[in-house]
Short mmCIF file of C-alpha atoms and ligand atoms in Angstrom, two decimals:
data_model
loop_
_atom_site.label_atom_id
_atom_site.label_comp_id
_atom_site.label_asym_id
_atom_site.label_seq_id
_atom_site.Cartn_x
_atom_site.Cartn_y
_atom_site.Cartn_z
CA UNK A 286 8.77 -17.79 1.92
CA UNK A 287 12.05 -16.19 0.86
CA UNK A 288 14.33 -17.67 -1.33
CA UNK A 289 17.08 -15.30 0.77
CA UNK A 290 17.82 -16.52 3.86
CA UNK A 291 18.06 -14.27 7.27
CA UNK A 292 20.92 -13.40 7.84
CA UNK A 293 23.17 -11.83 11.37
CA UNK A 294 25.84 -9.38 10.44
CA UNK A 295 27.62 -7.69 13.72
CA UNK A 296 28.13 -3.87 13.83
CA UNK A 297 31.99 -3.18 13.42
CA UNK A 298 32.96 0.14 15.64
CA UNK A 299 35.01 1.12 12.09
CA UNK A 300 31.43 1.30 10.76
CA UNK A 301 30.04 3.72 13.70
CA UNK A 302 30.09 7.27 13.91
CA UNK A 303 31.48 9.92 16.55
CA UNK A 304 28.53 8.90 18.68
CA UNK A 305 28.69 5.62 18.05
CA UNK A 306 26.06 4.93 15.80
CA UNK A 307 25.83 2.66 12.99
CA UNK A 308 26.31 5.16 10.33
CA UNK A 309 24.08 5.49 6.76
CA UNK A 310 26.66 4.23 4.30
CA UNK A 311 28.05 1.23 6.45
CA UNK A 312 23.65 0.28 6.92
CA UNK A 313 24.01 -0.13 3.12
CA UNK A 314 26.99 -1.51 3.26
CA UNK A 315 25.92 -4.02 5.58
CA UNK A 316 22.71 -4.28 3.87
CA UNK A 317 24.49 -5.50 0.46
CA UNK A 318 26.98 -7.87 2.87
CA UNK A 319 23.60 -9.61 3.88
CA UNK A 320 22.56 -10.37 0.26
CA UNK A 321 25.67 -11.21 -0.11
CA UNK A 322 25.90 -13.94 1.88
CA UNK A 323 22.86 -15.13 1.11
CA UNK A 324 23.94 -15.50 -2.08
CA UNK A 325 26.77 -17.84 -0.64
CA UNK A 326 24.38 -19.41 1.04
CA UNK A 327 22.46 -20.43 -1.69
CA UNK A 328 22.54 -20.78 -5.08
CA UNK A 329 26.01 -19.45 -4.88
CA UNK A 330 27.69 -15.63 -5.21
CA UNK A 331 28.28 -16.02 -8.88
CA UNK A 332 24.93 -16.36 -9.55
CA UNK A 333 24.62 -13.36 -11.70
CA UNK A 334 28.37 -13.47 -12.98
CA UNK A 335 27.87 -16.69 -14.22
CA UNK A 336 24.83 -16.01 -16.29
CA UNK A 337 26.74 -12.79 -17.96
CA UNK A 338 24.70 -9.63 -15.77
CA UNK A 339 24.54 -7.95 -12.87
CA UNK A 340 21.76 -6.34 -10.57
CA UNK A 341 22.77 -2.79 -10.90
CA UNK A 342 20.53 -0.32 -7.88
CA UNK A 343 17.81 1.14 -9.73
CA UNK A 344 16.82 2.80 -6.32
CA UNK A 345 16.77 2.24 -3.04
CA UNK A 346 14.30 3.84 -0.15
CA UNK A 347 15.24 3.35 3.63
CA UNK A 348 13.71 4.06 6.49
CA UNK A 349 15.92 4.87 9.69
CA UNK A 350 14.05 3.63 12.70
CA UNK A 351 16.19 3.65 15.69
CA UNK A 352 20.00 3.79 16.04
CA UNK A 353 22.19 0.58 15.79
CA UNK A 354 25.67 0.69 17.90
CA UNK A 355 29.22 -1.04 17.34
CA UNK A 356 28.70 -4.60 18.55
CA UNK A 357 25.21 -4.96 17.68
CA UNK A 358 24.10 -8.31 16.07
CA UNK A 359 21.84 -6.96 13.54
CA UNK A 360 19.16 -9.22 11.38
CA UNK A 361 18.48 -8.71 8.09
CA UNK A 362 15.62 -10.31 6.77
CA UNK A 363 15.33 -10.31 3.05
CA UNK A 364 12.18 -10.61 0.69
CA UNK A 365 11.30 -10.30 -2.92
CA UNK A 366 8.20 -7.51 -3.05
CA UNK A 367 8.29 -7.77 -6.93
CA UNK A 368 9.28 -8.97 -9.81
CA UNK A 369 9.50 -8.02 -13.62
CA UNK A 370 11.33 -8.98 -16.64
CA UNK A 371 14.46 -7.19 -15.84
CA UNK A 372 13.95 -5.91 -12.73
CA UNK A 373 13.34 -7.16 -9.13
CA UNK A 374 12.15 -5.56 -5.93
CA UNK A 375 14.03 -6.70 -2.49
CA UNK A 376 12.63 -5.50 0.90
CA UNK A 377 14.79 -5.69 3.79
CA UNK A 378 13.72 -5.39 7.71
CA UNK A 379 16.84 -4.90 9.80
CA UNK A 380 16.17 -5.56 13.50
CA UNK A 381 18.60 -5.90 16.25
CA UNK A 382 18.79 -9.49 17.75
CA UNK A 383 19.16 -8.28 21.54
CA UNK A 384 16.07 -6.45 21.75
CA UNK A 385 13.80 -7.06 18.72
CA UNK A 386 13.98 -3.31 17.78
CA UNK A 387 13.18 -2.54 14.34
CA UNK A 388 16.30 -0.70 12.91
CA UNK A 389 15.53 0.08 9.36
CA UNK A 390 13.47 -0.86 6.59
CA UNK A 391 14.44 -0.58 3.25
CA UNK A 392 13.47 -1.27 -0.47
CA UNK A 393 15.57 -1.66 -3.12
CA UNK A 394 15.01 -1.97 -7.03
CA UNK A 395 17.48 -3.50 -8.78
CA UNK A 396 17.66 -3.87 -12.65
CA UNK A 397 19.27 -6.51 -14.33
CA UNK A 398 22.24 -5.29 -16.75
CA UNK A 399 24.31 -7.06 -19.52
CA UNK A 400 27.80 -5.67 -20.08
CA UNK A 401 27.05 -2.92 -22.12
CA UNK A 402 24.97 -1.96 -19.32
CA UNK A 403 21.39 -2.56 -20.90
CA UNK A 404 18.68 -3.81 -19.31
CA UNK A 405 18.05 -7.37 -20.03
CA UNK A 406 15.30 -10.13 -18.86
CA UNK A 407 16.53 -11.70 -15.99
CA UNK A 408 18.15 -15.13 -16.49
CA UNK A 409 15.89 -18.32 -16.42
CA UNK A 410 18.12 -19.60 -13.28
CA UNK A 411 17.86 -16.02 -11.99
CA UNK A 412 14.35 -16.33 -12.45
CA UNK A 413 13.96 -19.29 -10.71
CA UNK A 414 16.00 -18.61 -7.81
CA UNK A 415 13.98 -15.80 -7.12
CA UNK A 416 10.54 -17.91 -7.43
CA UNK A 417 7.13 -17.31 -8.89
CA UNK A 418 6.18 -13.75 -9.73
CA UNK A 419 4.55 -12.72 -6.22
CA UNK A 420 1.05 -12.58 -7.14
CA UNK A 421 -0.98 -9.77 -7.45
CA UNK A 422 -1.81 -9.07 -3.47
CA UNK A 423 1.29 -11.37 -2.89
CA UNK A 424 -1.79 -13.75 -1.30
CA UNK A 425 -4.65 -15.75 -1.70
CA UNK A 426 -7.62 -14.18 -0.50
CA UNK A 427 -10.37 -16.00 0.83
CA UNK A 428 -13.93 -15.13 -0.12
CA UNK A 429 -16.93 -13.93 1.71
CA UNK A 430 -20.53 -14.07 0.57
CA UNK A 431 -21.86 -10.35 1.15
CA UNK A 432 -25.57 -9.88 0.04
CA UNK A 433 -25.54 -11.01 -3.50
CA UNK A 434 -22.22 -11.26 -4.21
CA UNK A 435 -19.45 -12.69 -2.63
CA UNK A 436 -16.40 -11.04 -1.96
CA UNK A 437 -12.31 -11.64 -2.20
CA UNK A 438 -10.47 -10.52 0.76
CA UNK A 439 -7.08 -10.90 2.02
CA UNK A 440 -6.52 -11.66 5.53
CA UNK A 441 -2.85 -11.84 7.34
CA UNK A 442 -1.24 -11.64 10.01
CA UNK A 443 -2.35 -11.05 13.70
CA UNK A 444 -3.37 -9.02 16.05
CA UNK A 445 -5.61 -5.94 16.77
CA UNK A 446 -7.76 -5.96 13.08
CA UNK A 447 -7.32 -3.03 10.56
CA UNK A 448 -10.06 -3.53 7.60
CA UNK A 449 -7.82 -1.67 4.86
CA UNK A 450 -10.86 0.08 2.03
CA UNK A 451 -9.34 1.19 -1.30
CA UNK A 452 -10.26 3.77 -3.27
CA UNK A 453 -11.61 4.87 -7.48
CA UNK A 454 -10.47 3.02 -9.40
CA UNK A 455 -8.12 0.48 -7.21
CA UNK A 456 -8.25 -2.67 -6.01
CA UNK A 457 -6.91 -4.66 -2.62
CA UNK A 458 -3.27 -4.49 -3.77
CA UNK A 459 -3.28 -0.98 -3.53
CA UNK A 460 -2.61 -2.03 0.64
CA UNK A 461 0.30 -4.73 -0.84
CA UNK A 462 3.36 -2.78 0.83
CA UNK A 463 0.77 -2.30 4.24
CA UNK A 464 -0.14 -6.10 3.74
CA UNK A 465 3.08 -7.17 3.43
CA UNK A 466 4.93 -5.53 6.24
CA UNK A 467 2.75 -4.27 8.89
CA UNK A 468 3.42 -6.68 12.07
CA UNK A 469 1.55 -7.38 14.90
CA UNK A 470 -2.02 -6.40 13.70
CA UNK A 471 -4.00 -8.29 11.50
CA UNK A 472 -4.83 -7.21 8.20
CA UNK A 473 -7.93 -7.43 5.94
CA UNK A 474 -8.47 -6.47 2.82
CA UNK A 475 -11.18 -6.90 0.58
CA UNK A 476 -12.26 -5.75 -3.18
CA UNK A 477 -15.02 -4.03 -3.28
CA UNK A 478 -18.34 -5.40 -4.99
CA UNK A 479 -17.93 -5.15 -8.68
CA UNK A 480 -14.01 -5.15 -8.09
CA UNK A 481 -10.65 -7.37 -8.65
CA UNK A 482 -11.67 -10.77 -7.58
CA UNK A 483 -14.98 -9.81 -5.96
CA UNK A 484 -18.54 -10.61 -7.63
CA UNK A 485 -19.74 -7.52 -10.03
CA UNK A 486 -23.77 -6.79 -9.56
CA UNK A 487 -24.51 -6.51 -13.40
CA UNK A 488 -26.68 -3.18 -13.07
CA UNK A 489 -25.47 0.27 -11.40
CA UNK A 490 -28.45 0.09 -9.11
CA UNK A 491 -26.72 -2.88 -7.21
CA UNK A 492 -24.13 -0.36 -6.07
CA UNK A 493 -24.14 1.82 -3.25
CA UNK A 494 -22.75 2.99 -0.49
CA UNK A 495 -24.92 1.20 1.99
CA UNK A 496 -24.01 -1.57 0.02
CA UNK A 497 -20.39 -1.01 0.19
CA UNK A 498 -20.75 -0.39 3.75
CA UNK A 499 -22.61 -3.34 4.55
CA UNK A 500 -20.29 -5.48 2.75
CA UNK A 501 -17.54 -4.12 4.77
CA UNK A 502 -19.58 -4.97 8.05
CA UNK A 503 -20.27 -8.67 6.18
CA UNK A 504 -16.26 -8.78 5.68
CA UNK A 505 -16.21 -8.18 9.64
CA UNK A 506 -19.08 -10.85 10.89
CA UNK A 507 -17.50 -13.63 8.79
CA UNK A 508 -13.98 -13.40 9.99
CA UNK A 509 -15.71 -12.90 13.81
CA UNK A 510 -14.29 -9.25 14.18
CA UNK A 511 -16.36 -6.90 16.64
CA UNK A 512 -14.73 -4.20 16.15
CA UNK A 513 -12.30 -3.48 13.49
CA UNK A 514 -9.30 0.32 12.83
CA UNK A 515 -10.84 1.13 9.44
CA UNK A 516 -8.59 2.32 6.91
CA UNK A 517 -10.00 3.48 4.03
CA UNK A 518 -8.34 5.80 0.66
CA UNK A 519 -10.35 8.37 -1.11
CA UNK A 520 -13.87 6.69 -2.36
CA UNK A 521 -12.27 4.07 0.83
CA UNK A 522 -12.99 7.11 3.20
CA UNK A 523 -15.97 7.51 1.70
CA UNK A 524 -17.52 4.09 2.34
CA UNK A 525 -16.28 4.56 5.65
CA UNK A 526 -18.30 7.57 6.50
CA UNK A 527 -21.23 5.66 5.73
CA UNK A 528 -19.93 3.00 7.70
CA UNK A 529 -19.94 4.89 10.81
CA UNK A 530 -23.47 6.44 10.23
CA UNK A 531 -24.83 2.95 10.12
CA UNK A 532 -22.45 0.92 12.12
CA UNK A 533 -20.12 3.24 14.63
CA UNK A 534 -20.25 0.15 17.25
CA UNK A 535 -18.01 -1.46 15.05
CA UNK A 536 -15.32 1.42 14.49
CA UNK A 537 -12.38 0.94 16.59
CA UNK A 538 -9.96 3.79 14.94
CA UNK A 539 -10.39 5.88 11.80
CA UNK A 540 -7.24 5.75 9.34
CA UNK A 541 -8.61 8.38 6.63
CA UNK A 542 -5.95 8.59 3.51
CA UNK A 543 -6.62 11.13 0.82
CA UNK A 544 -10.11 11.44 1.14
CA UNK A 545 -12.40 14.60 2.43
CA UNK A 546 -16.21 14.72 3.50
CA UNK A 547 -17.62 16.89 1.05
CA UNK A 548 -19.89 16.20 -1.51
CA UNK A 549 -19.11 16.48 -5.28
CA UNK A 550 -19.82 19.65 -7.13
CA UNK A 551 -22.11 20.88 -9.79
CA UNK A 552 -19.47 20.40 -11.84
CA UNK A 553 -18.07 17.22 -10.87
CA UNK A 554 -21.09 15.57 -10.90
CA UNK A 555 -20.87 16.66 -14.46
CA UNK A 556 -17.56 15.07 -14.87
CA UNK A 557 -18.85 11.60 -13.26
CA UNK A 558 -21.44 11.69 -15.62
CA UNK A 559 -19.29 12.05 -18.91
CA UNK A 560 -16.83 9.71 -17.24
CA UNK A 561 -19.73 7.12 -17.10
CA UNK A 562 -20.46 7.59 -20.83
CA UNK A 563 -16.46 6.63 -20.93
CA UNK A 564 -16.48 3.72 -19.19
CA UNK A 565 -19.77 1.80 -21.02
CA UNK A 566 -18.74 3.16 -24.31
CA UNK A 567 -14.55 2.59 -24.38
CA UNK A 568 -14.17 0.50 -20.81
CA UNK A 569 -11.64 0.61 -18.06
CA UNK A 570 -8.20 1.65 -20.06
CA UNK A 571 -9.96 4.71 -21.07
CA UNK A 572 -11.40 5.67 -17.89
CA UNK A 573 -7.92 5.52 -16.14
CA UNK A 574 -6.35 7.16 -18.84
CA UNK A 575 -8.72 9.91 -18.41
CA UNK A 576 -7.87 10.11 -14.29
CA UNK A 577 -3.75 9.04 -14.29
CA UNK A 578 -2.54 12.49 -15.05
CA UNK A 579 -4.02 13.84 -11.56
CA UNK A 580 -2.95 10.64 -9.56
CA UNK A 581 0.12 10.58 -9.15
CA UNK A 582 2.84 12.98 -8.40
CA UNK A 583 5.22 14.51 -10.80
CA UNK A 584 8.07 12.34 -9.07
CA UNK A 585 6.13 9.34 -8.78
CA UNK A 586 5.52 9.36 -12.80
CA UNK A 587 8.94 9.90 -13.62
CA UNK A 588 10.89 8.26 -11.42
CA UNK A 589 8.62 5.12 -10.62
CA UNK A 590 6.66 3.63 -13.57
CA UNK A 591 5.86 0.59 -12.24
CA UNK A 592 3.73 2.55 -9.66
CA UNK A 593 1.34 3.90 -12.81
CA UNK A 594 1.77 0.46 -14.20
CA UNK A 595 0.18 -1.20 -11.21
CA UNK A 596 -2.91 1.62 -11.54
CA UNK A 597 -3.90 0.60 -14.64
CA UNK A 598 -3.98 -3.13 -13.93
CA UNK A 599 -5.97 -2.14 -10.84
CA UNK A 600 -8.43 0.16 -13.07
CA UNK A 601 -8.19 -3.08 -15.56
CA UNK A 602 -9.75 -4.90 -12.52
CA UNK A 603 -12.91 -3.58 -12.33
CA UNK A 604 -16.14 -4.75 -14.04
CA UNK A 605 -18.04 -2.14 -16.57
CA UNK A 606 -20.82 -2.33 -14.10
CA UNK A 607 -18.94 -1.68 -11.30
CA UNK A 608 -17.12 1.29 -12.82
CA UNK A 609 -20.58 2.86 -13.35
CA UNK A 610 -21.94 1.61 -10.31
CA UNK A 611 -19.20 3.31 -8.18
CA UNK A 612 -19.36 6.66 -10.23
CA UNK A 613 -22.76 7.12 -9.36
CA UNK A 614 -22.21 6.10 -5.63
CA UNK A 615 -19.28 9.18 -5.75
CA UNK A 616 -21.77 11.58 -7.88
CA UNK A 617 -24.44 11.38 -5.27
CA UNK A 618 -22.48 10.99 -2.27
CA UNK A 619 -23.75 13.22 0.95
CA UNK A 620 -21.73 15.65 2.96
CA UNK A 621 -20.25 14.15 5.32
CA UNK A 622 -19.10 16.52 7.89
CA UNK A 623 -21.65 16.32 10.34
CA UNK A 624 -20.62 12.38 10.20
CA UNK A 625 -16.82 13.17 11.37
CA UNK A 626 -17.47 16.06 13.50
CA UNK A 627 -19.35 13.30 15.97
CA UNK A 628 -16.63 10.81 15.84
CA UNK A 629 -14.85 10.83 19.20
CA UNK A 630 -12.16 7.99 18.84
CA UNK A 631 -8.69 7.59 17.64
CA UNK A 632 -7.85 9.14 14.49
CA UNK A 633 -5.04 9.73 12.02
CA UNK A 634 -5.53 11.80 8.86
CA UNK A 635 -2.89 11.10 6.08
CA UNK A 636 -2.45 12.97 2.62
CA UNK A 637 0.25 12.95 -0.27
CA UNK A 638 1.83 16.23 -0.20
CA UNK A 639 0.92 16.55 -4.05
CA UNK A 640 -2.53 15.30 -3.79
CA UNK A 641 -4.51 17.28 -6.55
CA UNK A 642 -8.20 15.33 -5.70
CA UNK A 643 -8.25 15.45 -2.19
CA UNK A 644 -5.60 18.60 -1.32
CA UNK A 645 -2.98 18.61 2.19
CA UNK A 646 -5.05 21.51 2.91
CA UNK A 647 -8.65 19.34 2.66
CA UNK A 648 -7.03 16.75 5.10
CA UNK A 649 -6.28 19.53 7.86
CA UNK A 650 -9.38 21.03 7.40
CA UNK A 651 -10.86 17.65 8.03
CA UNK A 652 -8.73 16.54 10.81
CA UNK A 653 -9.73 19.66 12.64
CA UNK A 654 -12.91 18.18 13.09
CA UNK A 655 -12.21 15.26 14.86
CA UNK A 656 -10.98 15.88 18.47
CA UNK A 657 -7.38 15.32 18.81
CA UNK A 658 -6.94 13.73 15.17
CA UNK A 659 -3.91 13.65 13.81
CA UNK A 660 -2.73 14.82 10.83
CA UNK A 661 0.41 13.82 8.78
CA UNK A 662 1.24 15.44 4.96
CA UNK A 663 3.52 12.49 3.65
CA UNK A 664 6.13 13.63 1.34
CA UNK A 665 6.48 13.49 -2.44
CA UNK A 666 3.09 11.56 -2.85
CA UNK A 667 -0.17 12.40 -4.89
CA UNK A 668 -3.34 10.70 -4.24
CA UNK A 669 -1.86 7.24 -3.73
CA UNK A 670 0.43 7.78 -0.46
CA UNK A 671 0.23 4.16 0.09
CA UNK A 672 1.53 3.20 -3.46
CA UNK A 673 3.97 6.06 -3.95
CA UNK A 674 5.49 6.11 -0.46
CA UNK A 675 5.10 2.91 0.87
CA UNK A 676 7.87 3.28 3.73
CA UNK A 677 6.64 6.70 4.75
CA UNK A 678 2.89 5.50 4.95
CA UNK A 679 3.46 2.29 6.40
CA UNK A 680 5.50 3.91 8.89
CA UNK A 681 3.22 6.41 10.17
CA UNK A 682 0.51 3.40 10.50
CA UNK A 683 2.76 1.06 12.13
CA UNK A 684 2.95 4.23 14.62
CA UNK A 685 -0.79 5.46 15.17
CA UNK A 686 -1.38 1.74 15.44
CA UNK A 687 1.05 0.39 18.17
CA UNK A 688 -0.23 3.92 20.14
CA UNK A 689 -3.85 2.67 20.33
CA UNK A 690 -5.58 2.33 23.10
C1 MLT B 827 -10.71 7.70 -5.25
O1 MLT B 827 -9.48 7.63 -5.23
O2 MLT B 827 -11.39 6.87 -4.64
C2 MLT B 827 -11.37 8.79 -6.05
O3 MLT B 827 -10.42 9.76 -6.35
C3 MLT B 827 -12.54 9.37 -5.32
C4 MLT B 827 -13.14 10.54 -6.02
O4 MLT B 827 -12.99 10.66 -7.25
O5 MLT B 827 -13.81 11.35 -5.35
#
């Protein structure tokens, strides 16, 4: 539900270029008409006037998808992706009534300004027009028992499944922006044992990755899936390579983000091990504070906070046990190259162009062997692609996916 509504705006040939094409300024121009009016629509267009602010653009990503001419009708659909005390987070689709085609997608942050141009909490009736915070996942998730435990996932949408994996130390919401927007497939997302919503095994011996990976298959056997595109980030990958040494019959496609197939070294075994004695002696704020500064890319921490913000509420997520549960699992992880170089099915290999733990040049090296994989560096992203670049990714999934098979 959107408290915006849809809205149709026609194409004006003043807002075209020499070739006719809806050109970048007017598509924000028409993009702010369509709040606009559903504003007017609503709760009125002196909504923020009248409470003594105004949204001023914070930033605003867009995606160019295919070209939009004079005399198109063009829909706008409007949602709110986030909200916090003085800012909020619209995402618009723009798709052109004749033909369905997806236009552009965009996401804009807005902050919420007073006169003298400071940020201020938004307005109760603001606040309310907007509705309830989206939650954390934007969703309910349903749960699945799994061995011992049972297990939160979220499921939407439909369609071919995609079973999305996160990674150390994340949650299900890392996938929101893929959960939110990805059409025609149907997504699943689950925290992993000792994760988020997801039952926590008190001792480290309960974790695994056959465990993880048998969980996953548990995910797949309760919501009657067969065969599943796997999707997995970083320790995500990992679980999957397991996954398709014990279970390949139920690997459709392999989406493998930031991750690589090689074991840890000497010395970062080391590192899980005094990262173990951080988490059962100081707990989850001090293990992320110990990882954050190799996570994210230098653009990512200074230009979007809320993206390291969301991190540590993820890291905050996870249980003590789990934490140490899931270092040991990465300590004594096997190689795994033998694993991909048998895989003979669709495959897309995705990495943030800054990713310091698992490097552009890991990823190619890995794609290489996989027949045919492809491989895709996505700009200005570290080791959360999905998080940092949510367009960008989402994009290049929405594409590997409608080209299945
Ligand atoms: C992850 O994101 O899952 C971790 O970076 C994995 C690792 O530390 O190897």
């Amino acid at each position: 539900m959107t408290p915006f509504g849809t809205v149709e705006l026609t194409v004006y040939p003043y807002e075209c270029d020499a070739f006719g094409h809806l050109n970048q300024a007017a598509l924000l121009t028409l993009l702010e008409r369509a709040r606009w009016d559903a504003l007017a629509r609503g709760p009125g267009m002196d909504l923020f006037d009248r409470n003594g602010v105004w949204p001023a653009v914070r930033k605003a990503t867009i995606e160019y998808r295919a070209a939009a001419f004079a005399r198109d009708v063009l829909r706008v659909e409007t949602t709110v992706a986030g909200r916090g005390t003085t800012s909020m987070t619209l995402r618009h689709v723009v798709r052109r009534v004749s033909d369905d085609t997806t236009v552009a997608e965009a996401e804009m942050v807005f902050v919420c300004i007073d006169r003298l141009g400071r940020a201020t909490p938004l307005p109760d009736e603001i606040a309310r027009f907007l509705g309830p915070r989206p939650p954390t996942g934007g969703h309910q998730p349903i749960r699945v028992p799994a061995g011992e435990v049972e297990l939160a996932v979220d499921v939407r949408g439909e369609g071919v499944p995609v079973l999305f994996v996160h990674g150390f130390p994340f949650d299900r919401t890392m996938w929101r922006h893929q959960l939110a927007t990805l059409s025609r497939v149907r997504r699943i997302a689950p925290d992993l044992r000792g994760v988020g919503d997801s039952g926590a095994p008190p001792a480290a011996d309960g974790y695994s990755l056959t465990r993880y990976a048998d969980d996953l298959v548990a995910v797949l056997d309760a919501l009657g899936v067969r065969q599943a595109v796997l999707c997995g980030l970083s320790m995500g990958g990992y679980v999957i390579f397991e996954l398709l040494r014990r279970h390949p019959e139920r690997v459709k496609a392999l989406i493998l983000a930031d991750t690589k197939p090689e074991p840890d070294s000497a010395e970062a075994k080391r590192g899980r091990d005094e990262l173990t004695q951080v988490a059962q002696r100081e707990g989850q704020d001090a293990v992320l504070e110990r990882l954050l500064p190799r996570l994210l890319a230098p653009a990512t921490q200074a230009t979007q906070p809320e993206v390291a913000g969301q991190v540590r509420e993820m890291a905050r997520r996870w249980s003590v046990p789990g934490l140490v549960g899931a270092l040991r699992t990465l300590r004594d992880r096997p190689d795994s190259t033998e694993t991909l170089r048998s895989v003979r099915m669709p495959t897309l290999v995705l990495v943030g162009s800054e990713d310091e733990i698992a490097p552009p040049e890991a990823a190619r090296a890995m794609a290489q062997l996989i027949p045919d994989a492809q491989c895709h560096v996505v700009p200005a992203a570290g080791h959360l692609a999905p998080l940092e670049q949510p367009l960008a990714t989402s994009r290049l999934l929405a594409d590997f996916l409608r080209a299945l098979p």
